[in-house]
Structures are given as structure tokens and as C-alpha cells.
Amino acid sequence: MTKPPMLTAQQALDHLLSHAKAVSKIERVPTQVALGRVLAEDVNSLVDVPPLDNTSMDGYAVRIADATTPGQMLKIVQRIPAGSVGVQIEPGTAARIFTGAPVPQGADAVVMQEDCTVLEDQIDQVQINITPSSGQWIRRKGEDLTAGKTALVAGIFLRPQELGVAASAGLTHLNVKRRLRVAAFFTGDELALPGEPLKPGGIYNSNRDTLLACLKSLGCDATDLGIVPDRLDATRQALRQASKDHDLIITSGGVSVGEEDHIKPAVTAEGRLDLWQIAIKPGKPLAFGAVRKSEKLEDGEAWFIGLPGNPVSSFVTFLLFVRPFILKLQGRDAIAPQSYLMRADFDWLKADRRNEFLRVKINSQGGLDLFPNQSSGVLTSASWGDGLIDCPPSQAIKAGDLVKYIPFSALLS
Ligand code: AMP
Ligand code: MG
């Protein structure tokens, strides 16, 4: 049997991304339900935000020319709560004003109420106890968004704050890419679902919950096709079912080249497949290919990515390879996860020849601690940790070294 080619993580990623083309279908959805969608087109603001110069403090709107020395008395001639508009301010006068209210014409500063005195027997006068500077406590018209200018750019993943920006721009609806449809199934005769009794030699299917949740956090429509036994016919049948209504099929387990590993022959029979060895740890075997949607070529194919079965390996390979592939299919702009140079507060002297992804956690001194058991079967390492160190091949880590840290939060959005 020929051994699959050995690729670096970068080679595998480049290969995957060279195939992924963004879905073209666009849907128009209400802004409030656009969370987790990918914006399909740039959107322009319908309004200036804020719409007028307004005050960021409760206080008094004044002309600085009237308050050049502390202690100046000004006549209070108008009161402007948020939501109403005052009138031109005349020399020697001030406007009582409240946060969010438009600054009246002629005023060029706001003095916060803590810097003013109003005497009980002279309530129509305010004493300005400071010399205000021009523009103080004034939020300028359009300083956040300008009418007609881009408020949000195509390709961004819509988070809560983007929905808020769209709403402040006056947009009731957004044009987004249709959701990616991803089917997942899990191979292994040993697998059982939580709630079922475990037979001897059995283990619970943890990859189902990890991987489906990963898909959801990336904004995919995820279909669970359940556990598939280690048989060629069952695997082929699951692939045929999965390919129909999905853009991408992901599986866990069965991607090695042993007698009980049926992914390779099954995908090859239903489409095409490359089986790779990737020089990473955890991870290593990864399968990439496509499954025909029907016997008719013109019906197209669904992409296929087969992940290894070990729970940490399938999680890490999902984050490193499936996530960027999905982001590119979704039409997202930023694909590479944000990483940071951080200090290791541990020694890792048994450097591996492979590129290792170590589960670590940020400590209260701002350094990284290592989970003691880095086995690919120990999923609690990923739950304890809050990210991965991307450790280059054959590189030992000494306490104090700066290392490349990628938080899970950057890999799950
Ligand atoms: P495989 O890649 O099929 O050779 O599986 C490698 C290891 O991962 C074996 O110990 C399997 O029992 C385990 N494994 C495979 N699939 C799952 C799963 N869905 N949940 C938990 N462990 C799994
Ligand atoms: Mg297996």
C-alpha cells in the first residue's frame, strides 16, 4: 500500500483554499436576525450618526467667548432634553442641556453640571466655574457614520456590534450570503450516544457535539447524520445521503489506511479523494475530496473533508483546516485567525519533528501555562485551555520564550 504524501500545515491549507469558491446566492434578511451571517455587499449609512452635534454630558451649552474667566454668570434661557432641538444661543446666555440633546446653534462648548453652580435664589442664572475649551463635551455630527458612506464592508461576519452599526445607520435589512449547509457523520463501531449504555469497548461519541457546535459557531446550517458503522456500504450510503442537500460533508474517524478505515474507498467510489498525512500533532491524517450529488455530472458535487477520530485531533484539524475552508466558501474577508506573541511559562523540551499545536491557558501573570497531558485523546486539555500554541517542527520551548498563541475564540468565529 502506498503511503499518503506528507504535507506541511501550510501546504494543506493552501491546497484546500485554492479549491474553495464563495457561494454566490444572496439573501435579504432583517438586521435583527443577521447574527452569524456574512455580509454580501458593502452597505452605506442612510444617515449621519450622530445626526447633529450633541452633548455627551448633562450641563450647560455656552459660547466660550462668554466664559473666558471662571465665575462668569450666564442667563439660562432654554432647556434642551434629548430628543428636542433648541434655538440659537445669544451672547450672555446658556442652555440647560442633557446628554444626547443637540447642541444649539451658536454654542461651542458644553460645561458639565459638576463645573457649574446655580444658586437657589437665582435659578435663572448659572455660574460657570471653569474656562471651557472649544468643543468640549460635544460629539460631532457624523463622527461615527456619514450618510452615503460605507458603514459595513462586504465579507464581514456579522457580530452583535455589526448589527448595532447597521441599525444606527438606519438599515432594516441586510444582504447576506446564504448559509453554508454542512452535513456531518461519525464513523466507528465503538461509538455510542450519551444516554445509551456503553457496551464493552465502547466510547461515547464526543466528536458529534464538538464538531456540530464548531459548525454552528461559524454560522453554518449543520446536519447531524449520526454514527455510521465501520462498513463500506454504510459509509457509501451515508455519503450519498449527505451529498444531496449540502455544500460540504465532514466526518470523523476512519481516515487512516487500516482495514477498518472505509472513508478512502467509500469517497473514492462516490467521488474523488486525496488522503494526506499532515506533519502536525495532534492531527496527521486528513482526507479532502468531493462526493457526486447524483449520477448526473451537472448536478455537481459536495466538498468532503474527513477528520481523524481522536477527539483533540478532530477538533484541532477542524479549527486549522475546515474553518478556513468554510470561511472561504462563505465569502468571508479575513480567514487567518488572529495570533499573538506570548510568553511561555513552562518548558517543553521534547520537541517533535511535527508542527505541534499545544493546549495552553493564559495565567494571571500574562504568560501561558501548558496542560500536562497533550495526548490527542484527552479532550479536557482543550476545555481547560483557552488556545493553542503553534510550535514549529523540532522547536523546543523554554520558559520565557515568546511563542505564537492562537486563542480558541479566534478559531471559533
Ligand atoms: P479512527 O480515526 O477511526 O482510527 O479513531 C481514532 C480514535 O478516536 C479511536 O480511539 C476512536 O475510538 C476515537 N474516536 C473515533 N471517533 C470518535 C468519536 N466520534 N468520538 C470520540 N472518539 C472517537
Ligand atoms: Mg475508527
Short mmCIF file of C-alpha atoms and ligand atoms in Angstrom, two decimals:
data_model
loop_
_atom_site.label_atom_id
_atom_site.label_comp_id
_atom_site.label_asym_id
_atom_site.label_seq_id
_atom_site.Cartn_x
_atom_site.Cartn_y
_atom_site.Cartn_z
CA MET A 1 0.00 0.00 0.00
CA THR A 2 1.41 3.44 -0.93
CA LYS A 3 1.78 5.88 1.90
CA PRO A 4 -0.14 9.14 1.51
CA PRO A 5 2.03 12.21 0.85
CA MET A 6 3.29 14.18 3.87
CA LEU A 7 2.32 17.86 3.74
CA THR A 8 3.06 20.79 6.00
CA ALA A 9 0.06 22.52 7.56
CA GLN A 10 0.59 25.46 5.21
CA GLN A 11 0.70 23.25 2.12
CA ALA A 12 -2.50 21.51 3.15
CA LEU A 13 -4.20 24.82 3.84
CA ASP A 14 -3.08 26.37 0.56
CA HIS A 15 -4.38 23.34 -1.29
CA LEU A 16 -7.77 23.49 0.43
CA LEU A 17 -8.16 27.23 -0.10
CA SER A 18 -7.20 27.00 -3.77
CA HIS A 19 -10.37 24.92 -4.30
CA ALA A 20 -12.85 26.86 -2.19
CA LYS A 21 -15.06 29.34 -4.07
CA ALA A 22 -17.58 31.52 -2.23
CA VAL A 23 -21.26 30.64 -2.52
CA SER A 24 -22.95 33.16 -4.78
CA LYS A 25 -26.53 33.12 -3.50
CA ILE A 26 -27.56 36.20 -1.55
CA GLU A 27 -30.49 36.54 0.85
CA ARG A 28 -32.05 39.68 2.26
CA VAL A 29 -32.72 39.29 5.97
CA PRO A 30 -33.93 41.61 8.72
CA THR A 31 -31.00 43.17 10.57
CA GLN A 32 -32.08 41.66 13.90
CA VAL A 33 -31.72 38.10 12.64
CA ALA A 34 -28.45 38.58 10.74
CA LEU A 35 -26.22 37.45 13.61
CA GLY A 36 -23.58 34.98 12.38
CA ARG A 37 -24.24 35.71 8.71
CA VAL A 38 -21.69 37.01 6.19
CA LEU A 39 -22.41 40.40 4.66
CA ALA A 40 -22.66 40.02 0.88
CA GLU A 41 -22.31 43.67 -0.18
CA ASP A 42 -20.94 46.90 1.28
CA VAL A 43 -23.69 48.89 2.97
CA ASN A 44 -23.89 52.66 3.21
CA SER A 45 -25.32 54.60 6.10
CA LEU A 46 -28.69 56.23 5.44
CA VAL A 47 -27.98 58.95 7.98
CA ASP A 48 -25.27 60.87 9.77
CA VAL A 49 -24.53 59.36 13.17
CA PRO A 50 -24.91 61.31 15.31
CA PRO A 51 -27.38 63.30 13.25
CA LEU A 52 -26.41 66.65 14.86
CA ASP A 53 -23.66 67.93 17.16
CA ASN A 54 -24.83 66.81 20.59
CA THR A 55 -23.71 66.83 24.18
CA SER A 56 -22.09 63.86 25.90
CA MET A 57 -22.79 65.35 29.37
CA ASP A 58 -25.61 66.84 31.35
CA GLY A 59 -24.71 70.52 31.80
CA TYR A 60 -24.89 73.87 30.07
CA ALA A 61 -24.24 74.75 26.44
CA VAL A 62 -22.33 78.03 26.21
CA ARG A 63 -20.36 80.30 23.92
CA ILE A 64 -16.72 80.13 25.07
CA ALA A 65 -16.43 83.85 24.34
CA ASP A 66 -18.88 84.35 27.26
CA ALA A 67 -16.83 82.27 29.72
CA THR A 68 -13.23 83.39 29.41
CA THR A 69 -12.82 83.82 33.18
CA PRO A 70 -14.02 81.37 35.84
CA GLY A 71 -17.08 82.55 37.79
CA GLN A 72 -18.88 84.08 34.82
CA MET A 73 -22.68 84.30 35.27
CA LEU A 74 -24.88 83.41 32.28
CA LYS A 75 -28.65 83.59 31.91
CA ILE A 76 -30.38 80.25 31.40
CA VAL A 77 -32.81 80.88 28.57
CA GLN A 78 -33.65 77.43 27.26
CA ARG A 79 -33.82 73.82 28.35
CA ILE A 80 -32.96 71.08 25.82
CA PRO A 81 -33.62 67.46 26.82
CA ALA A 82 -32.56 64.59 24.49
CA GLY A 83 -34.97 64.31 21.60
CA SER A 84 -35.69 68.02 21.23
CA VAL A 85 -33.88 70.80 19.39
CA GLY A 86 -33.11 74.21 20.93
CA VAL A 87 -32.75 77.63 19.34
CA GLN A 88 -29.76 79.85 18.53
CA ILE A 89 -27.85 80.79 21.68
CA GLU A 90 -27.38 84.54 22.21
CA PRO A 91 -24.39 86.27 23.88
CA GLY A 92 -24.51 86.14 27.67
CA THR A 93 -26.88 83.15 27.78
CA ALA A 94 -26.60 79.42 28.37
CA ALA A 95 -28.86 76.46 27.58
CA ARG A 96 -29.58 73.79 30.18
CA ILE A 97 -28.80 70.63 28.20
CA PHE A 98 -28.95 66.86 28.78
CA THR A 99 -26.86 64.01 27.37
CA GLY A 100 -27.75 63.25 23.75
CA ALA A 101 -29.51 66.56 23.13
CA PRO A 102 -28.38 68.59 20.10
CA VAL A 103 -26.07 71.49 20.95
CA PRO A 104 -27.88 74.70 19.96
CA GLN A 105 -26.61 76.92 17.15
CA GLY A 106 -24.03 79.38 18.40
CA ALA A 107 -22.83 77.26 21.36
CA ASP A 108 -19.30 75.97 21.04
CA ALA A 109 -18.81 74.11 24.32
CA VAL A 110 -20.72 72.24 26.97
CA VAL A 111 -19.83 72.74 30.62
CA MET A 112 -20.74 69.72 32.69
CA GLN A 113 -23.08 70.45 35.56
CA GLU A 114 -20.42 69.50 38.12
CA ASP A 115 -18.42 72.56 36.93
CA CYS A 116 -21.38 74.95 37.38
CA THR A 117 -23.28 76.49 40.27
CA VAL A 118 -26.93 77.51 40.29
CA LEU A 119 -27.91 79.46 43.40
CA GLU A 120 -31.31 78.69 44.95
CA ASP A 121 -32.40 82.32 44.93
CA GLN A 122 -31.22 82.85 41.34
CA ILE A 123 -32.39 79.83 39.42
CA ASP A 124 -32.38 81.54 36.03
CA GLN A 125 -28.61 82.10 36.24
CA VAL A 126 -25.72 79.67 36.03
CA GLN A 127 -22.20 80.35 37.27
CA ILE A 128 -19.55 78.75 35.05
CA ASN A 129 -16.70 77.77 37.38
CA ILE A 130 -14.14 76.89 34.69
CA THR A 131 -12.95 78.27 31.37
CA PRO A 132 -14.30 75.80 28.83
CA SER A 133 -12.27 74.83 25.81
CA SER A 134 -13.71 74.92 22.33
CA GLY A 135 -15.78 71.84 21.52
CA GLN A 136 -15.60 70.25 24.96
CA TRP A 137 -18.20 67.53 25.65
CA ILE A 138 -19.58 67.90 22.12
CA ARG A 139 -19.97 64.82 19.94
CA ARG A 140 -19.77 65.97 16.35
CA LYS A 141 -22.39 65.31 13.71
CA GLY A 142 -21.32 62.30 11.61
CA GLU A 143 -18.30 61.45 13.78
CA ASP A 144 -19.45 57.81 13.87
CA LEU A 145 -21.06 57.38 10.42
CA THR A 146 -21.65 59.69 7.46
CA ALA A 147 -24.77 59.46 5.29
CA GLY A 148 -23.95 57.76 1.98
CA LYS A 149 -20.59 56.44 3.18
CA THR A 150 -19.72 52.78 3.83
CA ALA A 151 -20.86 51.61 7.24
CA LEU A 152 -20.01 47.90 6.87
CA VAL A 153 -17.91 46.14 4.25
CA ALA A 154 -18.76 43.00 2.28
CA GLY A 155 -17.32 39.78 3.63
CA ILE A 156 -17.52 40.52 7.33
CA PHE A 157 -19.00 38.06 9.76
CA LEU A 158 -21.85 39.83 11.50
CA ARG A 159 -21.34 40.02 15.25
CA PRO A 160 -23.62 41.82 17.72
CA GLN A 161 -21.74 45.09 17.24
CA GLU A 162 -22.16 44.98 13.44
CA LEU A 163 -25.92 44.54 13.86
CA GLY A 164 -25.85 47.64 16.07
CA VAL A 165 -23.88 49.60 13.47
CA ALA A 166 -26.39 48.57 10.78
CA ALA A 167 -29.28 49.66 13.00
CA SER A 168 -27.64 53.00 13.80
CA ALA A 169 -27.19 53.50 10.05
CA GLY A 170 -30.95 53.06 9.67
CA LEU A 171 -30.84 49.71 7.88
CA THR A 172 -33.82 47.42 8.43
CA HIS A 173 -32.43 44.63 6.22
CA LEU A 174 -29.04 43.34 5.13
CA ASN A 175 -27.94 41.36 2.08
CA VAL A 176 -26.07 38.32 3.32
CA LYS A 177 -24.64 35.15 1.80
CA ARG A 178 -26.86 32.15 2.15
CA ARG A 179 -25.82 29.90 4.98
CA LEU A 180 -23.43 27.10 4.17
CA ARG A 181 -25.06 23.68 4.52
CA VAL A 182 -22.75 21.19 6.16
CA ALA A 183 -23.52 17.55 6.96
CA ALA A 184 -21.50 15.59 9.48
CA PHE A 185 -21.30 11.92 10.34
CA PHE A 186 -19.13 9.98 12.71
CA THR A 187 -17.60 6.63 11.90
CA GLY A 188 -16.80 3.94 14.40
CA ASP A 189 -18.41 0.70 15.63
CA GLU A 190 -17.26 1.60 19.13
CA LEU A 191 -19.34 4.78 19.27
CA ALA A 192 -22.47 5.25 21.36
CA LEU A 193 -24.55 8.31 22.17
CA PRO A 194 -24.69 9.68 25.69
CA GLY A 195 -27.80 8.17 27.29
CA GLU A 196 -27.19 4.80 25.68
CA PRO A 197 -25.50 2.00 27.61
CA LEU A 198 -21.82 1.56 26.73
CA LYS A 199 -21.01 -1.93 25.52
CA PRO A 200 -17.57 -3.34 26.34
CA GLY A 201 -15.03 -1.48 24.23
CA GLY A 202 -17.49 1.31 23.54
CA ILE A 203 -16.97 5.06 23.97
CA TYR A 204 -19.28 8.00 23.73
CA ASN A 205 -19.32 9.99 20.52
CA SER A 206 -17.83 13.30 21.63
CA ASN A 207 -16.90 14.50 18.16
CA ARG A 208 -20.54 14.92 17.26
CA ASP A 209 -21.11 17.59 19.86
CA THR A 210 -17.75 19.29 19.38
CA LEU A 211 -17.92 19.45 15.60
CA LEU A 212 -21.60 20.38 15.26
CA ALA A 213 -21.06 23.18 17.77
CA CYS A 214 -17.98 24.35 15.81
CA LEU A 215 -20.12 24.49 12.66
CA LYS A 216 -22.83 26.46 14.40
CA SER A 217 -20.40 28.96 15.84
CA LEU A 218 -19.18 29.61 12.29
CA GLY A 219 -22.74 30.32 11.19
CA CYS A 220 -23.32 27.10 9.20
CA ASP A 221 -26.53 25.13 8.90
CA ALA A 222 -25.32 21.83 10.35
CA THR A 223 -27.00 18.46 9.78
CA ASP A 224 -26.19 15.56 12.08
CA LEU A 225 -26.25 12.30 10.15
CA GLY A 226 -25.31 10.31 13.22
CA ILE A 227 -22.99 7.39 13.79
CA VAL A 228 -22.06 5.27 10.79
CA PRO A 229 -20.72 1.76 11.32
CA ASP A 230 -17.30 0.74 10.04
CA ARG A 231 -18.60 -0.82 6.79
CA LEU A 232 -18.00 0.27 3.23
CA ASP A 233 -21.66 0.04 2.15
CA ALA A 234 -22.88 2.02 5.17
CA THR A 235 -20.24 4.69 4.61
CA ARG A 236 -21.12 4.99 0.90
CA GLN A 237 -24.81 5.19 1.74
CA ALA A 238 -24.17 7.98 4.29
CA LEU A 239 -22.10 9.90 1.74
CA ARG A 240 -24.84 9.68 -0.89
CA GLN A 241 -27.41 10.94 1.58
CA ALA A 242 -25.13 13.74 2.79
CA SER A 243 -24.14 14.98 -0.67
CA LYS A 244 -27.70 15.75 -1.81
CA ASP A 245 -28.52 18.92 0.09
CA HIS A 246 -25.16 20.00 1.38
CA ASP A 247 -22.18 22.05 0.28
CA LEU A 248 -19.74 20.21 2.49
CA ILE A 249 -19.60 16.86 4.26
CA ILE A 250 -17.34 16.38 7.24
CA THR A 251 -16.69 13.11 9.01
CA SER A 252 -14.60 11.91 11.90
CA GLY A 253 -12.65 8.69 12.12
CA GLY A 254 -11.77 6.05 9.57
CA VAL A 255 -9.27 8.17 7.61
CA SER A 256 -6.24 6.03 8.26
CA VAL A 257 -5.46 3.22 5.85
CA GLY A 258 -6.30 0.26 8.08
CA GLU A 259 -8.80 -2.49 7.30
CA GLU A 260 -11.46 -0.77 9.42
CA ASP A 261 -10.97 2.60 7.73
CA HIS A 262 -13.57 2.91 4.99
CA ILE A 263 -13.53 6.62 4.25
CA LYS A 264 -10.98 6.39 1.45
CA PRO A 265 -12.62 3.62 -0.60
CA ALA A 266 -16.12 4.98 0.06
CA VAL A 267 -15.37 8.56 -1.03
CA THR A 268 -13.34 7.33 -3.97
CA ALA A 269 -16.33 5.23 -5.12
CA GLU A 270 -18.78 8.13 -4.69
CA GLY A 271 -16.50 10.90 -5.96
CA ARG A 272 -12.82 11.66 -5.57
CA LEU A 273 -10.42 11.87 -2.68
CA ASP A 274 -6.92 12.86 -1.65
CA LEU A 275 -5.65 11.35 1.55
CA TRP A 276 -2.96 13.37 3.25
CA GLN A 277 -0.57 12.95 6.09
CA ILE A 278 -0.08 16.39 7.58
CA ALA A 279 3.05 16.95 9.63
CA ILE A 280 1.14 18.26 12.64
CA LYS A 281 0.40 16.96 16.11
CA PRO A 282 -2.32 16.31 17.01
CA GLY A 283 -3.85 15.55 13.64
CA LYS A 284 -1.88 13.85 10.88
CA PRO A 285 -4.37 12.07 8.62
CA LEU A 286 -6.80 14.29 6.75
CA ALA A 287 -8.88 13.47 3.72
CA PHE A 288 -10.05 16.04 1.19
CA GLY A 289 -12.23 15.43 -1.80
CA ALA A 290 -15.73 15.68 -3.21
CA VAL A 291 -18.83 13.48 -3.45
CA ARG A 292 -21.12 13.48 -6.51
CA LYS A 293 -24.62 14.77 -5.81
CA SER A 294 -26.08 12.28 -8.29
CA GLU A 295 -25.09 10.15 -11.27
CA LYS A 296 -25.52 13.25 -13.45
CA LEU A 297 -22.29 15.26 -13.60
CA GLU A 298 -24.16 18.56 -13.99
CA ASP A 299 -25.71 18.15 -10.55
CA GLY A 300 -22.29 18.90 -9.11
CA GLU A 301 -20.54 17.73 -6.01
CA ALA A 302 -20.41 18.35 -2.29
CA TRP A 303 -16.98 19.00 -0.81
CA PHE A 304 -15.68 16.36 1.56
CA ILE A 305 -13.26 16.68 4.47
CA GLY A 306 -12.53 13.62 6.62
CA LEU A 307 -11.07 14.35 10.04
CA PRO A 308 -9.22 11.93 12.29
CA GLY A 309 -11.23 10.25 15.04
CA ASN A 310 -9.26 11.16 18.15
CA PRO A 311 -11.25 13.94 19.82
CA VAL A 312 -8.45 16.50 20.12
CA SER A 313 -7.19 15.69 16.62
CA SER A 314 -10.60 16.18 15.06
CA PHE A 315 -11.16 19.43 16.97
CA VAL A 316 -7.73 20.86 16.10
CA THR A 317 -7.84 19.80 12.45
CA PHE A 318 -11.32 21.30 12.19
CA LEU A 319 -10.00 24.62 13.53
CA LEU A 320 -6.89 24.61 11.35
CA PHE A 321 -8.30 23.32 8.06
CA VAL A 322 -12.09 23.07 7.97
CA ARG A 323 -12.65 26.50 9.47
CA PRO A 324 -10.64 28.42 6.80
CA PHE A 325 -12.19 26.29 4.04
CA ILE A 326 -15.66 27.14 5.36
CA LEU A 327 -14.82 30.83 5.72
CA LYS A 328 -13.71 30.98 2.11
CA LEU A 329 -16.89 29.20 0.92
CA GLN A 330 -18.88 31.69 2.98
CA GLY A 331 -17.20 34.60 1.20
CA ARG A 332 -15.57 35.93 4.37
CA ASP A 333 -12.83 38.53 4.06
CA ALA A 334 -10.50 37.65 6.95
CA ILE A 335 -9.59 33.99 7.06
CA ALA A 336 -6.35 33.70 9.03
CA PRO A 337 -7.07 33.67 12.77
CA GLN A 338 -5.59 36.43 14.91
CA SER A 339 -2.48 35.20 16.73
CA TYR A 340 -0.32 36.80 19.41
CA LEU A 341 3.29 36.50 20.54
CA MET A 342 3.09 35.48 24.18
CA ARG A 343 5.50 34.32 26.86
CA ALA A 344 5.63 30.61 27.68
CA ASP A 345 5.78 29.99 31.43
CA PHE A 346 6.78 26.34 31.01
CA ASP A 347 9.45 24.18 29.44
CA TRP A 348 8.57 21.92 26.50
CA LEU A 349 11.84 20.25 25.75
CA LYS A 350 10.73 17.13 23.87
CA ALA A 351 10.28 18.93 20.56
CA ASP A 352 8.53 16.82 17.94
CA ARG A 353 9.51 16.64 14.27
CA ARG A 354 5.95 17.68 13.51
CA ASN A 355 4.37 21.13 13.88
CA GLU A 356 2.68 20.86 17.29
CA PHE A 357 -0.45 22.62 18.50
CA LEU A 358 -0.25 22.67 22.28
CA ARG A 359 -3.25 23.32 24.51
CA VAL A 360 -2.44 26.21 26.84
CA LYS A 361 -4.10 28.75 29.10
CA ILE A 362 -3.24 32.38 29.87
CA ASN A 363 -2.24 32.79 33.53
CA SER A 364 -2.66 35.81 35.77
CA GLN A 365 0.92 36.94 35.04
CA GLY A 366 0.09 37.26 31.34
CA GLY A 367 2.09 34.17 30.37
CA LEU A 368 0.99 30.77 29.08
CA ASP A 369 0.62 27.57 31.11
CA LEU A 370 0.67 24.16 29.43
CA PHE A 371 -1.87 21.42 30.05
CA PRO A 372 0.19 18.50 31.42
CA ASN A 373 -1.35 15.80 29.19
CA GLN A 374 -1.10 16.67 25.49
CA SER A 375 -2.45 13.33 24.25
CA SER A 376 -4.75 13.53 21.23
CA GLY A 377 -7.39 11.59 23.14
CA VAL A 378 -7.53 13.96 26.14
CA LEU A 379 -10.23 16.43 25.22
CA THR A 380 -10.20 18.03 28.68
CA SER A 381 -6.92 19.67 27.56
CA ALA A 382 -8.95 21.79 25.12
CA SER A 383 -11.64 22.51 27.66
CA TRP A 384 -9.06 23.54 30.31
CA GLY A 385 -7.17 25.62 27.76
CA ASP A 386 -8.13 28.82 26.06
CA GLY A 387 -5.99 28.45 22.98
CA LEU A 388 -3.19 26.76 21.07
CA ILE A 389 0.50 27.37 20.72
CA ASP A 390 1.59 26.88 17.12
CA CYS A 391 5.01 25.32 17.78
CA PRO A 392 7.20 24.88 14.67
CA PRO A 393 8.72 21.44 13.91
CA SER A 394 11.68 20.40 16.08
CA GLN A 395 11.47 23.53 18.20
CA ALA A 396 11.77 23.17 21.98
CA ILE A 397 10.20 25.80 24.20
CA LYS A 398 11.97 27.19 27.27
CA ALA A 399 10.22 29.21 29.97
CA GLY A 400 10.43 32.86 28.95
CA ASP A 401 10.40 32.18 25.18
CA LEU A 402 7.93 34.09 23.06
CA VAL A 403 5.59 31.73 21.22
CA LYS A 404 2.76 32.05 18.69
CA TYR A 405 -0.54 31.80 20.57
CA ILE A 406 -3.93 31.47 18.84
CA PRO A 407 -6.96 31.83 21.13
CA PHE A 408 -9.84 29.40 20.60
CA SER A 409 -12.11 32.45 20.39
CA ALA A 410 -10.30 33.49 17.19
CA LEU A 411 -10.75 29.99 15.78
CA LEU A 412 -14.44 29.65 16.55
CA SER A 413 -15.76 32.74 14.82
P1 AMP B 1 -10.01 6.40 13.98
O1 AMP B 1 -9.56 7.71 13.41
O2 AMP B 1 -11.31 5.95 13.47
O3 AMP B 1 -8.94 5.37 13.86
O4 AMP B 1 -10.19 6.66 15.54
C1 AMP B 1 -9.11 7.06 16.34
C2 AMP B 1 -9.51 7.09 17.80
O5 AMP B 1 -10.50 8.07 18.01
C3 AMP B 1 -10.08 5.81 18.32
O6 AMP B 1 -9.61 5.61 19.63
C4 AMP B 1 -11.57 6.05 18.32
O7 AMP B 1 -12.24 5.26 19.25
C5 AMP B 1 -11.64 7.52 18.65
N1 AMP B 1 -12.85 8.10 18.07
C6 AMP B 1 -13.25 7.98 16.79
N2 AMP B 1 -14.39 8.65 16.60
C7 AMP B 1 -14.73 9.21 17.77
C8 AMP B 1 -15.82 10.00 18.19
N3 AMP B 1 -16.80 10.35 17.34
N4 AMP B 1 -15.87 10.39 19.49
C9 AMP B 1 -14.88 10.03 20.33
N5 AMP B 1 -13.81 9.30 19.98
C10 AMP B 1 -13.74 8.87 18.72
MG MG B 2 -12.42 4.24 13.58
#
